[in-house]
């Protein structure tokens, strides 16, 4: 009877030691993950989905760079820099010598530079979704000072606005866990004077872990 009791106590003690070791390893892994900084960058492309912008402009292509730090096992905070260059619709540059600045800018390409802090939730090692909001700066090829002022709801020199985005995507592992290709669908907007110009696009990002 004493041997059975001793064997039982040893089994319980070993079980407790194993659980403690597992918990310690998990805690160390989480602490190590929180010390990491993720850097990802790549290309993006989008189309306007608001009717006014869609009448005059089409595809935008650009680049983006994001740095993020995990704050838990599934969430991370980051900041994204993005540059987009949007082209006018084919054969839409119909202007004359009497056209106003707004009319000329309406039929000109423009750039949009944004800086957006963001929050990302990772369902697992592959699927993720996120939200971001920040400030955007628009530059028209016709005249940098007009920005998006060619849109009737905006002022004639609407260079700055609030920019936000919602995205969902998937990571594909490349060779090892430190390198991933992320493909995401993103809905973005530029808001000024209580009016939003929206776009829908794709991002193709290469992600590294430091």
Short mmCIF file of N, CA, C and O in Angstrom, two decimals, residues 106-152:
data_model
loop_
_atom_site.label_atom_id
_atom_site.label_comp_id
_atom_site.label_asym_id
_atom_site.label_seq_id
_atom_site.Cartn_x
_atom_site.Cartn_y
_atom_site.Cartn_z
N UNK A 106 -9.09 67.44 -63.12
CA UNK A 106 -10.01 66.31 -63.19
C UNK A 106 -9.54 65.28 -64.22
O UNK A 106 -9.80 64.08 -64.07
N UNK A 107 -8.83 65.74 -65.23
CA UNK A 107 -8.35 64.85 -66.29
C UNK A 107 -6.83 64.69 -66.23
O UNK A 107 -6.16 64.62 -67.27
N UNK A 108 -6.30 64.68 -65.01
CA UNK A 108 -4.86 64.50 -64.81
C UNK A 108 -4.62 63.40 -63.77
O UNK A 108 -5.44 63.18 -62.87
N UNK A 109 -3.50 62.74 -63.89
CA UNK A 109 -3.11 61.75 -62.89
C UNK A 109 -2.79 62.46 -61.57
O UNK A 109 -2.45 63.66 -61.55
N UNK A 110 -2.86 61.71 -60.48
CA UNK A 110 -2.47 62.30 -59.19
C UNK A 110 -1.85 61.25 -58.28
O UNK A 110 -2.03 60.04 -58.49
N UNK A 111 -1.12 61.73 -57.28
CA UNK A 111 -0.46 60.87 -56.29
C UNK A 111 -1.12 61.06 -54.93
O UNK A 111 -1.65 62.13 -54.63
N UNK A 112 -1.07 60.00 -54.13
CA UNK A 112 -1.58 60.08 -52.76
C UNK A 112 -0.57 59.42 -51.83
O UNK A 112 -0.23 58.24 -52.01
N UNK A 113 -0.09 60.19 -50.86
CA UNK A 113 0.87 59.71 -49.87
C UNK A 113 0.16 59.63 -48.52
O UNK A 113 -0.47 60.60 -48.10
N UNK A 114 0.24 58.49 -47.86
CA UNK A 114 -0.45 58.33 -46.58
C UNK A 114 0.48 57.73 -45.52
O UNK A 114 1.39 56.96 -45.83
N UNK A 115 0.21 58.10 -44.27
CA UNK A 115 0.84 57.49 -43.10
C UNK A 115 -0.29 57.08 -42.16
O UNK A 115 -1.07 57.93 -41.72
N UNK A 116 -0.36 55.76 -41.85
CA UNK A 116 -1.51 55.26 -41.09
C UNK A 116 -1.07 54.27 -40.00
O UNK A 116 -0.58 53.18 -40.32
N UNK A 117 -1.23 54.63 -38.73
CA UNK A 117 -1.10 53.62 -37.68
C UNK A 117 -2.19 52.57 -37.87
O UNK A 117 -3.30 52.89 -38.31
N UNK A 118 -1.87 51.31 -37.53
CA UNK A 118 -2.88 50.27 -37.74
C UNK A 118 -2.84 49.20 -36.66
O UNK A 118 -1.89 49.08 -35.88
N UNK A 119 -3.94 48.44 -36.63
CA UNK A 119 -4.11 47.32 -35.70
C UNK A 119 -4.43 46.09 -36.52
O UNK A 119 -5.29 46.13 -37.39
N UNK A 120 -3.73 44.99 -36.24
CA UNK A 120 -3.96 43.75 -37.00
C UNK A 120 -4.24 42.59 -36.06
O UNK A 120 -3.57 42.40 -35.06
N UNK A 121 -5.27 41.82 -36.42
CA UNK A 121 -5.63 40.61 -35.67
C UNK A 121 -5.32 39.40 -36.54
O UNK A 121 -5.76 39.32 -37.68
N UNK A 122 -4.54 38.48 -35.99
CA UNK A 122 -4.16 37.27 -36.72
C UNK A 122 -4.98 36.08 -36.20
O UNK A 122 -4.81 35.66 -35.05
N UNK A 123 -5.88 35.59 -37.06
CA UNK A 123 -6.67 34.42 -36.66
C UNK A 123 -5.77 33.24 -36.34
O UNK A 123 -5.96 32.52 -35.37
N UNK A 124 -4.80 33.02 -37.22
CA UNK A 124 -3.82 31.95 -37.05
C UNK A 124 -2.55 32.37 -37.79
O UNK A 124 -2.37 33.56 -38.07
N UNK A 125 -1.70 31.43 -38.11
CA UNK A 125 -0.44 31.78 -38.77
C UNK A 125 -0.64 32.20 -40.22
O UNK A 125 0.31 32.67 -40.86
N UNK A 126 -1.85 32.03 -40.76
CA UNK A 126 -2.10 32.36 -42.16
C UNK A 126 -3.06 33.55 -42.33
O UNK A 126 -2.74 34.52 -43.00
N UNK A 127 -4.25 33.48 -41.73
CA UNK A 127 -5.30 34.47 -41.99
C UNK A 127 -5.22 35.65 -41.03
O UNK A 127 -4.94 35.47 -39.84
N UNK A 128 -5.49 36.84 -41.55
CA UNK A 128 -5.42 38.06 -40.73
C UNK A 128 -6.42 39.10 -41.24
O UNK A 128 -6.89 39.03 -42.38
N UNK A 129 -6.75 40.04 -40.37
CA UNK A 129 -7.55 41.21 -40.76
C UNK A 129 -7.07 42.40 -39.96
O UNK A 129 -6.45 42.25 -38.90
N UNK A 130 -7.35 43.60 -40.47
CA UNK A 130 -6.84 44.79 -39.79
C UNK A 130 -7.60 46.05 -40.14
O UNK A 130 -8.42 46.08 -41.07
N UNK A 131 -7.31 47.08 -39.38
CA UNK A 131 -7.89 48.40 -39.60
C UNK A 131 -6.80 49.44 -39.39
O UNK A 131 -5.90 49.25 -38.55
N UNK A 132 -6.87 50.54 -40.16
CA UNK A 132 -5.86 51.59 -40.06
C UNK A 132 -6.48 52.94 -40.37
O UNK A 132 -7.46 53.04 -41.12
N UNK A 133 -5.92 53.97 -39.76
CA UNK A 133 -6.40 55.31 -40.04
C UNK A 133 -5.27 56.30 -39.80
O UNK A 133 -4.42 56.11 -38.91
N UNK A 134 -5.23 57.33 -40.64
CA UNK A 134 -4.15 58.30 -40.53
C UNK A 134 -4.42 59.51 -41.41
O UNK A 134 -5.57 59.91 -41.60
N UNK A 135 -3.37 60.06 -41.97
CA UNK A 135 -3.48 61.28 -42.77
C UNK A 135 -2.95 61.03 -44.18
O UNK A 135 -2.02 60.24 -44.37
N UNK A 136 -3.58 61.69 -45.17
CA UNK A 136 -3.14 61.55 -46.55
C UNK A 136 -2.85 62.91 -47.18
O UNK A 136 -3.45 63.93 -46.81
N UNK A 137 -1.94 62.91 -48.14
CA UNK A 137 -1.53 64.12 -48.84
C UNK A 137 -1.62 63.85 -50.33
O UNK A 137 -0.93 62.97 -50.85
N UNK A 138 -2.48 64.59 -51.03
CA UNK A 138 -2.71 64.38 -52.47
C UNK A 138 -1.96 65.42 -53.30
O UNK A 138 -1.92 66.61 -52.94
N UNK A 139 -1.39 64.96 -54.43
CA UNK A 139 -0.63 65.84 -55.33
C UNK A 139 -1.11 65.60 -56.75
O UNK A 139 -0.94 64.50 -57.30
N UNK A 140 -1.70 66.60 -57.37
CA UNK A 140 -2.16 66.48 -58.76
C UNK A 140 -1.02 66.78 -59.72
O UNK A 140 -0.21 67.69 -59.49
N UNK A 141 -0.94 66.04 -60.82
CA UNK A 141 0.08 66.32 -61.84
C UNK A 141 -0.16 67.68 -62.49
O UNK A 141 0.79 68.31 -62.98
N UNK A 142 -1.40 68.13 -62.51
CA UNK A 142 -1.72 69.41 -63.13
C UNK A 142 -1.20 70.57 -62.31
O UNK A 142 -0.61 71.51 -62.83
N UNK A 143 -1.41 70.50 -61.00
CA UNK A 143 -0.95 71.55 -60.08
C UNK A 143 -0.90 70.94 -58.69
O UNK A 143 -1.95 70.58 -58.13
N UNK A 144 0.28 70.80 -58.08
CA UNK A 144 0.38 70.17 -56.76
C UNK A 144 -0.49 70.82 -55.69
O UNK A 144 -0.93 70.14 -54.76
N UNK A 145 -0.77 72.11 -55.84
CA UNK A 145 -1.52 72.82 -54.80
C UNK A 145 -3.01 72.49 -54.78
O UNK A 145 -3.67 72.72 -53.77
N UNK A 146 -3.54 71.94 -55.88
CA UNK A 146 -4.97 71.68 -55.91
C UNK A 146 -5.33 70.36 -55.23
O UNK A 146 -6.45 70.19 -54.75
N UNK A 147 -4.39 69.42 -55.16
CA UNK A 147 -4.69 68.14 -54.52
C UNK A 147 -5.85 67.45 -55.19
O UNK A 147 -5.86 67.21 -56.39
N UNK A 148 -6.88 67.14 -54.42
CA UNK A 148 -8.12 66.55 -54.95
C UNK A 148 -9.21 67.60 -55.07
O UNK A 148 -10.41 67.29 -55.04
N UNK A 149 -8.81 68.84 -55.25
CA UNK A 149 -9.76 69.94 -55.35
C UNK A 149 -10.65 69.89 -56.58
O UNK A 149 -11.61 70.65 -56.68
N UNK A 150 -10.35 69.01 -57.53
CA UNK A 150 -11.19 68.88 -58.73
C UNK A 150 -12.51 68.17 -58.43
O UNK A 150 -13.42 68.17 -59.25
N UNK A 151 -12.62 67.55 -57.25
CA UNK A 151 -13.88 66.91 -56.84
C UNK A 151 -14.80 67.98 -56.26
O UNK A 151 -14.39 68.76 -55.40
N UNK A 152 -16.03 68.02 -56.73
CA UNK A 152 -16.93 69.14 -56.43
C UNK A 152 -17.19 69.30 -54.93
O UNK A 152 -17.38 70.41 -54.45
#
